[in-house]
Amino acid sequence: MSLWELLAARRRLRAEGRTQVDEAALFAAREANGALVATAARESRRVRREAVRRDRHRAEVKPAAAIESQISPEPVASGAQTEPPSAFIVEIEPW
């Protein structure tokens, strides 16, 4: 057990209200601290990954209201055949 682990275990036991600390209690507190650190590392990795996923999703997906506001409705004559909008027609240059 390193010095910093011993000090952390003592702090943990004192925070729990224990005044007398024996060897078994120190090792139990050390194991509890190790489990806490392992859980925190797993959780922080998961939280970082979720944040990246959330940011990517926000960058790639536009809200429906923003997309609808970009589309201008064109009046359609009854019985008239509609042509696709010119934005979808792409001229291909022959080589």
Short mmCIF file of C-alpha atoms in Angstrom, two decimals:
data_model
loop_
_atom_site.label_atom_id
_atom_site.label_comp_id
_atom_site.label_asym_id
_atom_site.label_seq_id
_atom_site.Cartn_x
_atom_site.Cartn_y
_atom_site.Cartn_z
CA MET A 1 0.00 0.00 0.00
CA SER A 2 1.40 3.35 -0.97
CA LEU A 3 1.44 6.38 1.32
CA TRP A 4 -1.24 8.24 -0.60
CA GLU A 5 -3.52 5.16 -0.46
CA LEU A 6 -3.01 4.96 3.30
CA LEU A 7 -3.83 8.66 3.75
CA ALA A 8 -6.91 8.38 1.50
CA ALA A 9 -8.11 5.35 3.46
CA ARG A 10 -7.66 7.19 6.77
CA ARG A 11 -9.57 10.20 5.41
CA ARG A 12 -12.38 7.92 4.25
CA LEU A 13 -12.62 6.22 7.64
CA ARG A 14 -12.57 9.53 9.51
CA ALA A 15 -15.28 10.88 7.19
CA GLU A 16 -17.37 7.84 8.14
CA GLY A 17 -16.94 8.83 11.81
CA ARG A 18 -14.50 6.14 12.90
CA THR A 19 -12.04 7.29 15.53
CA GLN A 20 -10.10 4.05 16.01
CA VAL A 21 -8.63 2.60 12.82
CA ASP A 22 -7.21 -0.90 12.61
CA GLU A 23 -5.38 -2.67 9.80
CA ALA A 24 -8.42 -4.54 8.50
CA ALA A 25 -10.42 -1.32 8.31
CA LEU A 26 -7.60 0.38 6.39
CA PHE A 27 -7.44 -2.41 3.81
CA ALA A 28 -11.23 -2.44 3.47
CA ALA A 29 -11.23 1.32 2.93
CA ARG A 30 -8.43 0.94 0.37
CA GLU A 31 -10.50 -1.63 -1.56
CA ALA A 32 -13.55 0.65 -1.40
CA ASN A 33 -11.50 3.57 -2.74
CA GLY A 34 -10.17 1.38 -5.56
CA ALA A 35 -13.70 0.32 -6.50
CA LEU A 36 -14.79 3.95 -6.44
CA VAL A 37 -11.95 4.96 -8.76
CA ALA A 38 -12.70 2.10 -11.18
CA THR A 39 -16.38 3.03 -11.31
CA ALA A 40 -15.56 6.70 -11.86
CA ALA A 41 -13.20 5.85 -14.73
CA ARG A 42 -15.87 3.70 -16.40
CA GLU A 43 -18.56 6.33 -15.91
CA SER A 44 -16.40 9.22 -17.12
CA ARG A 45 -15.50 7.27 -20.28
CA ARG A 46 -19.19 6.58 -20.89
CA VAL A 47 -20.13 10.20 -20.26
CA ARG A 48 -17.41 11.46 -22.63
CA ARG A 49 -18.57 9.09 -25.37
CA GLU A 50 -22.20 10.10 -24.94
CA ALA A 51 -21.24 13.78 -25.13
CA VAL A 52 -19.39 13.20 -28.41
CA ARG A 53 -22.36 11.28 -29.82
CA ARG A 54 -24.73 14.07 -28.77
CA ASP A 55 -22.54 16.75 -30.36
CA ARG A 56 -22.23 14.80 -33.62
CA HIS A 57 -25.95 14.26 -33.75
CA ARG A 58 -26.63 17.98 -33.24
CA ALA A 59 -24.16 18.87 -35.99
CA GLU A 60 -25.56 16.37 -38.50
CA VAL A 61 -29.30 16.62 -37.89
CA LYS A 62 -31.20 19.85 -38.48
CA PRO A 63 -34.42 20.43 -36.58
CA ALA A 64 -37.58 19.96 -38.65
CA ALA A 65 -38.68 23.58 -38.17
CA ALA A 66 -35.47 24.89 -39.69
CA ILE A 67 -35.81 22.62 -42.73
CA GLU A 68 -39.46 23.55 -43.29
CA SER A 69 -38.65 27.26 -43.14
CA GLN A 70 -36.11 26.84 -45.97
CA ILE A 71 -38.68 25.30 -48.32
CA SER A 72 -40.84 27.87 -50.08
CA PRO A 73 -44.24 26.58 -51.10
CA GLU A 74 -45.00 27.03 -54.79
CA PRO A 75 -48.58 27.47 -55.93
CA VAL A 76 -49.81 24.50 -57.95
CA ALA A 77 -52.45 24.97 -60.65
CA SER A 78 -55.16 22.35 -60.52
CA GLY A 79 -54.70 19.71 -63.19
CA ALA A 80 -51.28 21.01 -64.15
CA GLN A 81 -48.40 18.60 -64.20
CA THR A 82 -45.68 19.60 -61.76
CA GLU A 83 -42.02 19.34 -62.60
CA PRO A 84 -39.38 18.52 -60.04
CA PRO A 85 -37.67 21.57 -58.55
CA SER A 86 -34.59 22.72 -60.38
CA ALA A 87 -32.43 22.13 -57.30
CA PHE A 88 -32.72 18.38 -57.86
CA ILE A 89 -31.75 18.46 -61.55
CA VAL A 90 -28.02 18.14 -62.03
CA GLU A 91 -26.34 18.52 -65.37
CA ILE A 92 -23.61 15.97 -65.96
CA GLU A 93 -20.72 17.10 -68.05
CA PRO A 94 -19.84 14.57 -70.78
CA TRP A 95 -16.17 13.71 -71.10
#
